[in-house]
Short mmCIF file of N, CA, C and O in Angstrom, two decimals:
data_model
loop_
_atom_site.label_atom_id
_atom_site.label_comp_id
_atom_site.label_asym_id
_atom_site.label_seq_id
_atom_site.Cartn_x
_atom_site.Cartn_y
_atom_site.Cartn_z
N MET A 925 133.47 -83.94 82.44
CA MET A 925 132.57 -83.16 81.64
C MET A 925 133.34 -81.95 81.13
O MET A 925 134.06 -81.30 81.88
N SER A 926 133.18 -81.64 79.86
CA SER A 926 133.91 -80.51 79.28
C SER A 926 133.26 -79.20 79.73
O SER A 926 132.07 -79.14 80.02
N PRO A 927 134.05 -78.10 79.75
CA PRO A 927 133.53 -76.82 80.21
C PRO A 927 132.40 -76.29 79.32
O PRO A 927 131.58 -75.50 79.76
N ASN A 928 132.34 -76.71 78.05
CA ASN A 928 131.30 -76.21 77.15
C ASN A 928 130.06 -77.09 77.11
O ASN A 928 129.08 -76.74 76.46
N ALA A 929 130.09 -78.22 77.79
CA ALA A 929 128.93 -79.13 77.80
C ALA A 929 127.81 -78.52 78.63
O ALA A 929 128.05 -77.84 79.63
N PRO A 930 126.56 -78.73 78.20
CA PRO A 930 125.44 -78.18 78.97
C PRO A 930 125.35 -78.85 80.34
O PRO A 930 125.62 -80.03 80.50
N SER A 931 124.95 -78.07 81.32
CA SER A 931 124.79 -78.57 82.68
C SER A 931 123.64 -79.56 82.72
O SER A 931 122.63 -79.36 82.04
N PRO A 932 123.76 -80.64 83.49
CA PRO A 932 122.65 -81.59 83.58
C PRO A 932 121.43 -80.96 84.28
O PRO A 932 120.32 -81.42 84.12
N ARG A 933 121.65 -79.93 85.05
CA ARG A 933 120.56 -79.24 85.72
C ARG A 933 120.25 -77.96 84.97
O ARG A 933 121.14 -77.11 84.80
N PRO A 934 119.01 -77.77 84.49
CA PRO A 934 118.70 -76.54 83.76
C PRO A 934 118.76 -75.32 84.69
O PRO A 934 118.47 -75.42 85.88
N LYS A 935 119.16 -74.21 84.14
CA LYS A 935 119.28 -72.98 84.91
C LYS A 935 117.88 -72.42 85.18
O LYS A 935 117.05 -72.34 84.27
N LEU A 936 117.62 -72.07 86.43
CA LEU A 936 116.31 -71.54 86.80
C LEU A 936 116.20 -70.07 86.41
O LEU A 936 117.15 -69.31 86.58
N PRO A 937 115.03 -69.65 85.96
CA PRO A 937 114.83 -68.23 85.70
C PRO A 937 114.92 -67.45 87.02
O PRO A 937 114.67 -67.99 88.09
N LYS A 938 115.28 -66.18 86.92
CA LYS A 938 115.45 -65.35 88.12
C LYS A 938 114.19 -65.32 88.98
O LYS A 938 114.26 -65.31 90.19
N ARG A 939 113.04 -65.32 88.34
CA ARG A 939 111.77 -65.27 89.08
C ARG A 939 111.63 -66.49 89.99
O ARG A 939 111.24 -66.37 91.16
N GLN A 940 111.95 -67.68 89.49
CA GLN A 940 111.86 -68.88 90.30
C GLN A 940 112.86 -68.85 91.45
O GLN A 940 112.57 -69.30 92.55
N VAL A 941 114.04 -68.34 91.19
CA VAL A 941 115.05 -68.22 92.24
C VAL A 941 114.54 -67.28 93.33
O VAL A 941 114.66 -67.58 94.53
N LEU A 942 113.96 -66.15 92.94
CA LEU A 942 113.42 -65.21 93.93
C LEU A 942 112.27 -65.80 94.72
O LEU A 942 112.17 -65.60 95.93
N ILE A 943 111.41 -66.56 94.06
CA ILE A 943 110.30 -67.20 94.77
C ILE A 943 110.82 -68.20 95.79
O ILE A 943 110.38 -68.23 96.94
N ARG A 944 111.81 -69.00 95.38
CA ARG A 944 112.38 -69.98 96.31
C ARG A 944 113.08 -69.29 97.48
O ARG A 944 112.99 -69.74 98.62
N LEU A 945 113.75 -68.20 97.21
CA LEU A 945 114.41 -67.45 98.27
C LEU A 945 113.37 -66.88 99.23
O LEU A 945 113.54 -66.97 100.46
N ALA A 946 112.29 -66.31 98.69
CA ALA A 946 111.23 -65.75 99.54
C ALA A 946 110.62 -66.85 100.40
O ALA A 946 110.36 -66.64 101.60
N LEU A 947 110.37 -68.02 99.84
CA LEU A 947 109.80 -69.12 100.61
C LEU A 947 110.75 -69.58 101.72
O LEU A 947 110.32 -69.90 102.82
N ALA A 948 112.03 -69.60 101.42
CA ALA A 948 113.02 -69.97 102.43
C ALA A 948 113.03 -68.97 103.58
O ALA A 948 113.11 -69.35 104.75
N VAL A 949 112.93 -67.69 103.25
CA VAL A 949 112.91 -66.64 104.29
C VAL A 949 111.65 -66.78 105.14
O VAL A 949 111.71 -66.72 106.37
N ILE A 950 110.50 -67.00 104.50
CA ILE A 950 109.25 -67.17 105.24
C ILE A 950 109.32 -68.40 106.15
O ILE A 950 108.92 -68.34 107.32
N ALA A 951 109.86 -69.50 105.64
CA ALA A 951 110.01 -70.71 106.44
C ALA A 951 110.91 -70.47 107.65
O ALA A 951 110.64 -70.93 108.75
N ALA A 952 111.98 -69.72 107.44
CA ALA A 952 112.90 -69.40 108.55
C ALA A 952 112.21 -68.55 109.61
O ALA A 952 112.36 -68.78 110.81
N ILE A 953 111.44 -67.57 109.16
CA ILE A 953 110.72 -66.70 110.11
C ILE A 953 109.74 -67.53 110.93
O ILE A 953 109.65 -67.40 112.15
N ILE A 954 109.00 -68.42 110.26
CA ILE A 954 108.05 -69.27 110.97
C ILE A 954 108.78 -70.17 111.96
O ILE A 954 108.37 -70.31 113.12
N ALA A 955 109.87 -70.77 111.52
CA ALA A 955 110.63 -71.68 112.38
C ALA A 955 111.14 -70.98 113.63
O ALA A 955 111.12 -71.54 114.72
N PHE A 956 111.57 -69.73 113.51
CA PHE A 956 112.08 -69.00 114.66
C PHE A 956 110.97 -68.54 115.59
O PHE A 956 111.20 -68.30 116.76
N ASN A 957 109.74 -68.42 115.08
CA ASN A 957 108.63 -67.95 115.90
C ASN A 957 107.81 -69.08 116.52
O ASN A 957 107.03 -68.83 117.42
N ILE A 958 107.97 -70.30 116.08
CA ILE A 958 107.20 -71.41 116.64
C ILE A 958 107.43 -71.56 118.14
O ILE A 958 106.48 -71.71 118.88
N PRO A 959 108.66 -71.50 118.63
CA PRO A 959 108.84 -71.68 120.08
C PRO A 959 108.05 -70.68 120.91
O PRO A 959 107.62 -71.01 122.00
N HIS A 960 107.80 -69.49 120.38
CA HIS A 960 107.04 -68.50 121.14
C HIS A 960 105.61 -68.97 121.37
O HIS A 960 105.03 -68.68 122.40
N SER A 961 105.03 -69.72 120.45
CA SER A 961 103.67 -70.21 120.63
C SER A 961 103.63 -71.38 121.61
O SER A 961 102.56 -71.75 122.07
N LEU A 962 104.78 -71.96 121.89
CA LEU A 962 104.81 -73.09 122.80
C LEU A 962 105.24 -72.72 124.21
O LEU A 962 105.37 -73.58 125.07
N ILE A 963 105.44 -71.43 124.45
CA ILE A 963 105.77 -70.96 125.80
C ILE A 963 104.60 -71.29 126.71
O ILE A 963 103.45 -71.09 126.32
N PRO A 964 104.84 -71.77 127.90
CA PRO A 964 103.73 -72.14 128.78
C PRO A 964 102.71 -71.00 128.91
O PRO A 964 103.06 -69.84 129.06
N VAL A 965 101.44 -71.40 128.85
CA VAL A 965 100.36 -70.43 128.88
C VAL A 965 100.15 -69.86 130.28
O VAL A 965 99.80 -68.71 130.44
N PHE A 966 100.37 -70.68 131.28
CA PHE A 966 100.07 -70.26 132.64
C PHE A 966 101.33 -69.85 133.39
O PHE A 966 102.28 -70.60 133.48
N LYS A 967 101.31 -68.66 133.93
CA LYS A 967 102.44 -68.20 134.74
C LYS A 967 102.28 -68.66 136.18
O LYS A 967 103.23 -68.82 136.90
N GLU A 968 101.02 -68.85 136.60
CA GLU A 968 100.76 -69.31 137.95
C GLU A 968 100.61 -70.82 137.95
O GLU A 968 100.41 -71.43 136.91
N SER A 969 100.69 -71.41 139.14
CA SER A 969 100.54 -72.86 139.20
C SER A 969 99.08 -73.22 138.88
O SER A 969 98.18 -72.41 139.07
N ILE A 970 98.89 -74.43 138.43
CA ILE A 970 97.55 -74.87 138.07
C ILE A 970 96.62 -74.81 139.26
O ILE A 970 95.45 -74.45 139.14
N SER A 971 97.11 -75.08 140.45
CA SER A 971 96.26 -75.06 141.63
C SER A 971 95.76 -73.65 141.95
O SER A 971 94.75 -73.49 142.62
N GLU A 972 96.46 -72.62 141.46
CA GLU A 972 96.05 -71.24 141.71
C GLU A 972 95.19 -70.68 140.59
O GLU A 972 94.66 -69.58 140.71
N ALA A 973 95.02 -71.41 139.49
CA ALA A 973 94.27 -70.91 138.35
C ALA A 973 92.78 -70.84 138.68
O ALA A 973 92.22 -71.76 139.23
N THR A 974 92.17 -69.73 138.35
CA THR A 974 90.73 -69.57 138.54
C THR A 974 90.17 -68.90 137.29
O THR A 974 90.82 -68.04 136.70
N PRO A 975 88.95 -69.28 136.92
CA PRO A 975 88.37 -68.64 135.73
C PRO A 975 87.97 -67.21 136.01
O PRO A 975 87.61 -66.88 137.14
N PRO A 976 88.04 -66.37 135.00
CA PRO A 976 87.58 -64.99 135.19
C PRO A 976 86.10 -65.00 135.56
O PRO A 976 85.35 -65.88 135.13
N PRO A 977 85.65 -64.03 136.34
CA PRO A 977 84.25 -64.01 136.80
C PRO A 977 83.24 -64.07 135.66
O PRO A 977 82.20 -64.70 135.81
N GLU A 978 83.54 -63.45 134.52
CA GLU A 978 82.57 -63.42 133.42
C GLU A 978 82.31 -64.78 132.78
O GLU A 978 81.31 -64.96 132.10
N ILE A 979 83.19 -65.77 133.00
CA ILE A 979 82.92 -67.09 132.43
C ILE A 979 82.60 -68.14 133.48
O ILE A 979 82.25 -69.26 133.14
N GLN A 980 82.69 -67.80 134.76
CA GLN A 980 82.41 -68.79 135.79
C GLN A 980 81.00 -69.36 135.66
O GLN A 980 80.81 -70.57 135.71
N ASN A 981 80.01 -68.51 135.48
CA ASN A 981 78.63 -68.98 135.36
C ASN A 981 78.37 -69.67 134.03
O ASN A 981 77.57 -70.59 133.96
N VAL A 982 79.02 -69.23 132.97
CA VAL A 982 78.81 -69.83 131.65
C VAL A 982 79.23 -71.30 131.66
O VAL A 982 78.59 -72.14 131.04
N LEU A 983 80.30 -71.62 132.37
CA LEU A 983 80.83 -72.98 132.36
C LEU A 983 80.31 -73.85 133.50
O LEU A 983 80.64 -75.03 133.55
N ALA A 984 79.50 -73.29 134.38
CA ALA A 984 78.97 -74.06 135.51
C ALA A 984 78.18 -75.26 134.99
O ALA A 984 77.24 -75.11 134.20
N GLY A 985 78.56 -76.45 135.42
CA GLY A 985 77.85 -77.67 135.05
C GLY A 985 78.12 -78.17 133.64
O GLY A 985 77.55 -79.18 133.22
N LYS A 986 78.97 -77.51 132.89
CA LYS A 986 79.26 -77.94 131.52
C LYS A 986 80.28 -79.06 131.56
O LYS A 986 81.27 -79.01 132.27
N ARG A 987 80.04 -80.10 130.75
CA ARG A 987 80.93 -81.25 130.72
C ARG A 987 81.51 -81.51 129.34
O ARG A 987 82.55 -82.15 129.22
N LYS A 988 80.83 -81.04 128.29
CA LYS A 988 81.32 -81.33 126.93
C LYS A 988 81.08 -80.12 126.04
O LYS A 988 79.99 -79.57 126.00
N ILE A 989 82.13 -79.76 125.29
CA ILE A 989 82.06 -78.66 124.33
C ILE A 989 82.48 -79.22 122.97
O ILE A 989 83.54 -79.85 122.86
N VAL A 990 81.64 -79.02 121.96
CA VAL A 990 81.97 -79.43 120.60
C VAL A 990 82.33 -78.18 119.81
O VAL A 990 81.61 -77.18 119.87
N ILE A 991 83.44 -78.24 119.10
CA ILE A 991 83.86 -77.12 118.26
C ILE A 991 83.78 -77.57 116.81
O ILE A 991 84.51 -78.45 116.37
N VAL A 992 82.84 -76.96 116.07
CA VAL A 992 82.62 -77.28 114.66
C VAL A 992 83.30 -76.21 113.83
O VAL A 992 83.17 -75.02 114.11
N GLY A 993 84.04 -76.62 112.81
CA GLY A 993 84.71 -75.63 111.98
C GLY A 993 85.38 -76.24 110.77
O GLY A 993 85.11 -77.37 110.38
N ASP A 994 86.30 -75.45 110.21
CA ASP A 994 87.01 -75.85 109.00
C ASP A 994 88.45 -76.21 109.36
O ASP A 994 88.72 -76.69 110.45
N SER A 995 89.38 -75.97 108.45
CA SER A 995 90.78 -76.37 108.68
C SER A 995 91.41 -75.62 109.84
O SER A 995 92.30 -76.16 110.51
N ILE A 996 90.96 -74.42 110.11
CA ILE A 996 91.53 -73.67 111.24
C ILE A 996 91.19 -74.38 112.54
O ILE A 996 92.03 -74.50 113.44
N THR A 997 89.97 -74.88 112.64
CA THR A 997 89.55 -75.65 113.82
C THR A 997 90.27 -76.99 113.85
O THR A 997 90.80 -77.39 114.89
N GLU A 998 90.29 -77.68 112.71
CA GLU A 998 90.94 -78.99 112.65
C GLU A 998 92.40 -78.88 113.10
O GLU A 998 92.88 -79.67 113.91
N ALA A 999 93.11 -77.90 112.59
CA ALA A 999 94.53 -77.72 112.94
C ALA A 999 94.70 -77.16 114.35
O ALA A 999 95.78 -77.23 114.91
N GLY A 1000 93.63 -76.63 114.92
CA GLY A 1000 93.68 -76.07 116.26
C GLY A 1000 93.95 -77.08 117.34
O GLY A 1000 94.22 -76.73 118.48
N LYS A 1001 93.91 -78.37 117.00
CA LYS A 1001 94.18 -79.42 117.99
C LYS A 1001 95.66 -79.57 118.30
O LYS A 1001 96.04 -80.19 119.28
N TYR A 1002 96.51 -79.02 117.45
CA TYR A 1002 97.96 -79.16 117.63
C TYR A 1002 98.49 -78.11 118.60
O TYR A 1002 97.88 -77.05 118.77
N PRO A 1003 99.63 -78.39 119.25
CA PRO A 1003 100.19 -77.43 120.22
C PRO A 1003 100.25 -76.01 119.67
O PRO A 1003 100.75 -75.76 118.58
N GLY A 1004 99.70 -75.10 120.44
CA GLY A 1004 99.65 -73.69 120.06
C GLY A 1004 98.36 -73.30 119.37
O GLY A 1004 98.03 -72.14 119.28
N GLY A 1005 97.59 -74.29 118.88
CA GLY A 1005 96.32 -74.01 118.22
C GLY A 1005 95.25 -73.61 119.22
O GLY A 1005 95.33 -73.95 120.41
N TYR A 1006 94.20 -72.94 118.75
CA TYR A 1006 93.22 -72.40 119.69
C TYR A 1006 92.42 -73.50 120.40
O TYR A 1006 92.06 -73.34 121.57
N VAL A 1007 92.16 -74.63 119.78
CA VAL A 1007 91.44 -75.71 120.44
C VAL A 1007 92.33 -76.33 121.51
O VAL A 1007 91.90 -76.62 122.63
N TRP A 1008 93.60 -76.52 121.18
CA TRP A 1008 94.58 -77.05 122.13
C TRP A 1008 94.70 -76.13 123.34
O TRP A 1008 94.72 -76.59 124.49
N LEU A 1009 94.79 -74.82 123.09
CA LEU A 1009 94.89 -73.86 124.19
C LEU A 1009 93.63 -73.88 125.06
O LEU A 1009 93.72 -73.82 126.29
N LEU A 1010 92.47 -73.95 124.44
CA LEU A 1010 91.21 -74.00 125.19
C LEU A 1010 91.17 -75.24 126.06
O LEU A 1010 90.82 -75.17 127.25
N GLN A 1011 91.53 -76.39 125.50
CA GLN A 1011 91.53 -77.63 126.28
C GLN A 1011 92.51 -77.53 127.45
O GLN A 1011 92.19 -77.93 128.57
N ARG A 1012 93.67 -76.98 127.19
CA ARG A 1012 94.67 -76.84 128.25
C ARG A 1012 94.18 -75.92 129.36
O ARG A 1012 94.33 -76.20 130.55
N TYR A 1013 93.59 -74.81 128.97
CA TYR A 1013 93.07 -73.84 129.94
C TYR A 1013 91.96 -74.46 130.78
O TYR A 1013 91.97 -74.39 132.01
N LEU A 1014 90.99 -75.10 130.12
CA LEU A 1014 89.88 -75.69 130.85
C LEU A 1014 90.32 -76.86 131.70
O LEU A 1014 89.77 -77.09 132.79
N SER A 1015 91.31 -77.62 131.25
CA SER A 1015 91.84 -78.73 132.05
C SER A 1015 92.52 -78.22 133.31
O SER A 1015 92.48 -78.89 134.35
N ALA A 1016 93.12 -77.05 133.23
CA ALA A 1016 93.76 -76.47 134.41
C ALA A 1016 92.71 -75.96 135.40
O ALA A 1016 92.86 -76.11 136.61
N LEU A 1017 91.65 -75.37 134.86
CA LEU A 1017 90.60 -74.83 135.72
C LEU A 1017 89.68 -75.90 136.29
O LEU A 1017 89.22 -75.81 137.42
N TYR A 1018 89.37 -76.88 135.45
CA TYR A 1018 88.42 -77.94 135.82
C TYR A 1018 89.03 -79.30 135.47
O TYR A 1018 88.60 -79.95 134.52
N PRO A 1019 90.03 -79.74 136.22
CA PRO A 1019 90.73 -80.99 135.87
C PRO A 1019 89.78 -82.17 135.70
O PRO A 1019 89.00 -82.49 136.59
N GLY A 1020 89.84 -82.78 134.50
CA GLY A 1020 89.06 -83.96 134.21
C GLY A 1020 87.56 -83.75 134.09
O GLY A 1020 86.81 -84.71 134.01
N LYS A 1021 87.08 -82.51 134.05
CA LYS A 1021 85.63 -82.27 134.06
C LYS A 1021 85.05 -81.84 132.72
O LYS A 1021 83.88 -82.06 132.47
N ILE A 1022 85.84 -81.19 131.85
CA ILE A 1022 85.30 -80.69 130.59
C ILE A 1022 86.04 -81.35 129.43
O ILE A 1022 87.27 -81.28 129.35
N GLU A 1023 85.27 -81.96 128.55
CA GLU A 1023 85.83 -82.61 127.35
C GLU A 1023 85.60 -81.69 126.15
O GLU A 1023 84.53 -81.13 125.98
N ILE A 1024 86.64 -81.55 125.32
CA ILE A 1024 86.53 -80.80 124.08
C ILE A 1024 86.50 -81.80 122.92
O ILE A 1024 87.36 -82.66 122.83
N VAL A 1025 85.50 -81.66 122.04
CA VAL A 1025 85.43 -82.49 120.83
C VAL A 1025 85.73 -81.59 119.65
O VAL A 1025 85.02 -80.61 119.41
N ASN A 1026 86.80 -81.89 118.94
CA ASN A 1026 87.19 -81.08 117.78
C ASN A 1026 86.52 -81.68 116.54
O ASN A 1026 86.85 -82.77 116.11
N ALA A 1027 85.56 -80.92 115.98
CA ALA A 1027 84.85 -81.36 114.78
C ALA A 1027 85.19 -80.46 113.61
O ALA A 1027 84.32 -80.03 112.85
N GLY A 1028 86.47 -80.17 113.46
CA GLY A 1028 86.93 -79.36 112.34
C GLY A 1028 87.30 -80.23 111.16
O GLY A 1028 87.94 -81.27 111.34
N ILE A 1029 86.86 -79.83 109.97
CA ILE A 1029 87.22 -80.56 108.75
C ILE A 1029 87.70 -79.56 107.71
O ILE A 1029 86.98 -78.62 107.34
N SER A 1030 88.91 -79.77 107.26
CA SER A 1030 89.54 -78.88 106.29
C SER A 1030 88.70 -78.73 105.03
O SER A 1030 88.17 -79.71 104.51
N GLY A 1031 88.56 -77.50 104.57
CA GLY A 1031 87.85 -77.21 103.33
C GLY A 1031 86.35 -77.02 103.48
O GLY A 1031 85.68 -76.65 102.52
N ASN A 1032 85.82 -77.26 104.68
CA ASN A 1032 84.38 -77.14 104.86
C ASN A 1032 83.89 -75.70 104.78
O ASN A 1032 84.55 -74.78 105.23
N LYS A 1033 82.72 -75.56 104.16
CA LYS A 1033 81.99 -74.29 104.13
C LYS A 1033 80.79 -74.44 105.06
O LYS A 1033 80.53 -75.52 105.59
N ALA A 1034 80.03 -73.37 105.22
CA ALA A 1034 78.87 -73.39 106.10
C ALA A 1034 77.89 -74.49 105.70
O ALA A 1034 77.34 -75.19 106.56
N THR A 1035 77.68 -74.68 104.42
CA THR A 1035 76.74 -75.70 103.95
C THR A 1035 77.24 -77.11 104.29
O THR A 1035 76.44 -77.99 104.62
N ASP A 1036 78.55 -77.32 104.24
CA ASP A 1036 79.13 -78.62 104.61
C ASP A 1036 78.92 -78.90 106.10
O ASP A 1036 78.57 -80.01 106.50
N MET A 1037 79.15 -77.86 106.91
CA MET A 1037 78.98 -78.02 108.35
C MET A 1037 77.52 -78.25 108.70
O MET A 1037 77.21 -79.03 109.60
N GLN A 1038 76.63 -77.58 107.99
CA GLN A 1038 75.20 -77.77 108.23
C GLN A 1038 74.81 -79.23 107.95
O GLN A 1038 74.08 -79.84 108.71
N ALA A 1039 75.34 -79.79 106.88
CA ALA A 1039 75.02 -81.17 106.50
C ALA A 1039 75.52 -82.19 107.52
O ALA A 1039 74.91 -83.24 107.71
N ARG A 1040 76.59 -81.89 108.21
CA ARG A 1040 77.16 -82.85 109.18
C ARG A 1040 76.91 -82.45 110.63
O ARG A 1040 77.40 -83.09 111.56
N PHE A 1041 76.13 -81.41 110.86
CA PHE A 1041 75.94 -80.87 112.21
C PHE A 1041 75.33 -81.89 113.17
O PHE A 1041 75.78 -82.00 114.31
N GLN A 1042 74.35 -82.62 112.74
CA GLN A 1042 73.72 -83.62 113.62
C GLN A 1042 74.74 -84.65 114.07
O GLN A 1042 74.90 -84.91 115.26
N LYS A 1043 75.46 -85.23 113.10
CA LYS A 1043 76.42 -86.31 113.41
C LYS A 1043 77.62 -85.79 114.20
O LYS A 1043 78.06 -86.42 115.17
N ASP A 1044 78.18 -84.65 113.79
CA ASP A 1044 79.43 -84.17 114.38
C ASP A 1044 79.26 -83.29 115.60
O ASP A 1044 80.23 -83.05 116.32
N ALA A 1045 78.06 -82.80 115.84
CA ALA A 1045 77.85 -81.94 117.01
C ALA A 1045 76.75 -82.50 117.92
O ALA A 1045 77.03 -82.95 119.02
N ILE A 1046 75.52 -82.50 117.45
CA ILE A 1046 74.37 -82.86 118.29
C ILE A 1046 74.49 -84.27 118.85
O ILE A 1046 74.19 -84.50 120.03
N ASP A 1047 74.91 -85.23 118.04
CA ASP A 1047 75.00 -86.62 118.49
C ASP A 1047 76.00 -86.81 119.64
O ASP A 1047 75.94 -87.81 120.36
N HIS A 1048 76.91 -85.86 119.84
CA HIS A 1048 77.86 -85.93 120.96
C HIS A 1048 77.22 -85.46 122.27
O HIS A 1048 77.85 -85.55 123.32
N LYS A 1049 75.99 -84.94 122.19
CA LYS A 1049 75.25 -84.43 123.34
C LYS A 1049 76.07 -83.39 124.12
O LYS A 1049 76.31 -83.52 125.32
N PRO A 1050 76.48 -82.33 123.42
CA PRO A 1050 77.31 -81.31 124.07
C PRO A 1050 76.48 -80.37 124.96
O PRO A 1050 75.27 -80.23 124.78
N ASP A 1051 77.17 -79.76 125.90
CA ASP A 1051 76.56 -78.70 126.70
C ASP A 1051 76.72 -77.36 126.00
O ASP A 1051 75.89 -76.47 126.18
N LEU A 1052 77.80 -77.22 125.24
CA LEU A 1052 78.07 -76.01 124.46
C LEU A 1052 78.58 -76.41 123.09
O LEU A 1052 79.28 -77.41 122.96
N VAL A 1053 78.27 -75.59 122.08
CA VAL A 1053 78.80 -75.79 120.74
C VAL A 1053 79.40 -74.47 120.28
O VAL A 1053 78.76 -73.42 120.38
N MET A 1054 80.63 -74.54 119.80
CA MET A 1054 81.28 -73.39 119.17
C MET A 1054 81.29 -73.65 117.67
O MET A 1054 81.65 -74.74 117.24
N ILE A 1055 80.88 -72.64 116.89
CA ILE A 1055 80.88 -72.78 115.44
C ILE A 1055 81.79 -71.72 114.85
O ILE A 1055 81.59 -70.53 115.10
N ASN A 1056 82.81 -72.16 114.13
CA ASN A 1056 83.76 -71.26 113.50
C ASN A 1056 83.72 -71.50 112.01
O ASN A 1056 84.20 -72.52 111.52
N VAL A 1057 83.12 -70.57 111.28
CA VAL A 1057 82.87 -70.77 109.86
C VAL A 1057 83.06 -69.46 109.13
O VAL A 1057 82.97 -68.39 109.73
N GLY A 1058 83.34 -69.54 107.86
CA GLY A 1058 83.39 -68.34 107.04
C GLY A 1058 84.59 -68.22 106.15
O GLY A 1058 84.51 -67.64 105.07
N VAL A 1059 85.72 -68.76 106.57
CA VAL A 1059 86.95 -68.61 105.78
C VAL A 1059 86.77 -69.22 104.38
O VAL A 1059 87.03 -68.57 103.37
N ASN A 1060 86.32 -70.47 104.34
CA ASN A 1060 86.16 -71.14 103.05
C ASN A 1060 84.99 -70.58 102.24
O ASN A 1060 85.00 -70.61 101.02
N ASP A 1061 83.96 -70.08 102.94
CA ASP A 1061 82.82 -69.48 102.24
C ASP A 1061 83.27 -68.26 101.44
O ASP A 1061 82.88 -68.07 100.29
N VAL A 1062 84.13 -67.46 102.04
CA VAL A 1062 84.66 -66.29 101.35
C VAL A 1062 85.69 -66.73 100.30
O VAL A 1062 85.66 -66.28 99.17
N TRP A 1063 86.58 -67.62 100.70
CA TRP A 1063 87.65 -68.10 99.82
C TRP A 1063 87.10 -68.71 98.53
O TRP A 1063 87.61 -68.51 97.45
N HIS A 1064 85.99 -69.48 98.67
CA HIS A 1064 85.40 -70.15 97.52
C HIS A 1064 84.20 -69.39 96.96
O HIS A 1064 83.39 -69.96 96.23
N ALA A 1065 84.07 -68.11 97.32
CA ALA A 1065 83.00 -67.23 96.82
C ALA A 1065 81.62 -67.84 97.04
O ALA A 1065 80.88 -68.12 96.12
N PHE A 1066 81.28 -68.02 98.29
CA PHE A 1066 80.01 -68.66 98.73
C PHE A 1066 78.81 -68.01 98.05
O PHE A 1066 78.62 -66.88 97.94
#
């Protein structure tokens, strides 16, 4: 290829280069911080774990908890997510006794959750229901 021939790859405007650089920096920061969220939650052995007094009575006799929400709840099932942490904590305190049902659906607003509440929450016959809503309602100008 001659030195005066146009490059097969078009030159990116400075703004696009800066955006790509910023995204790379953000990705690197996230990548370096992920291991911190995966550090074991419990410093004591599982056999020594006891629930704080303020929740001992709340969880007495509870066998199933349904968590209804949006993408934050749905993604909470992955390591480090709040649903995952809750399941891990309760499994340590009450091995094999409390089931968590994650009923999070990305993009849902309060009206969407209301429409599916019977099927996704009540039909599971839960002892407790957690409802996490509002992000999409605000985001989509409810």
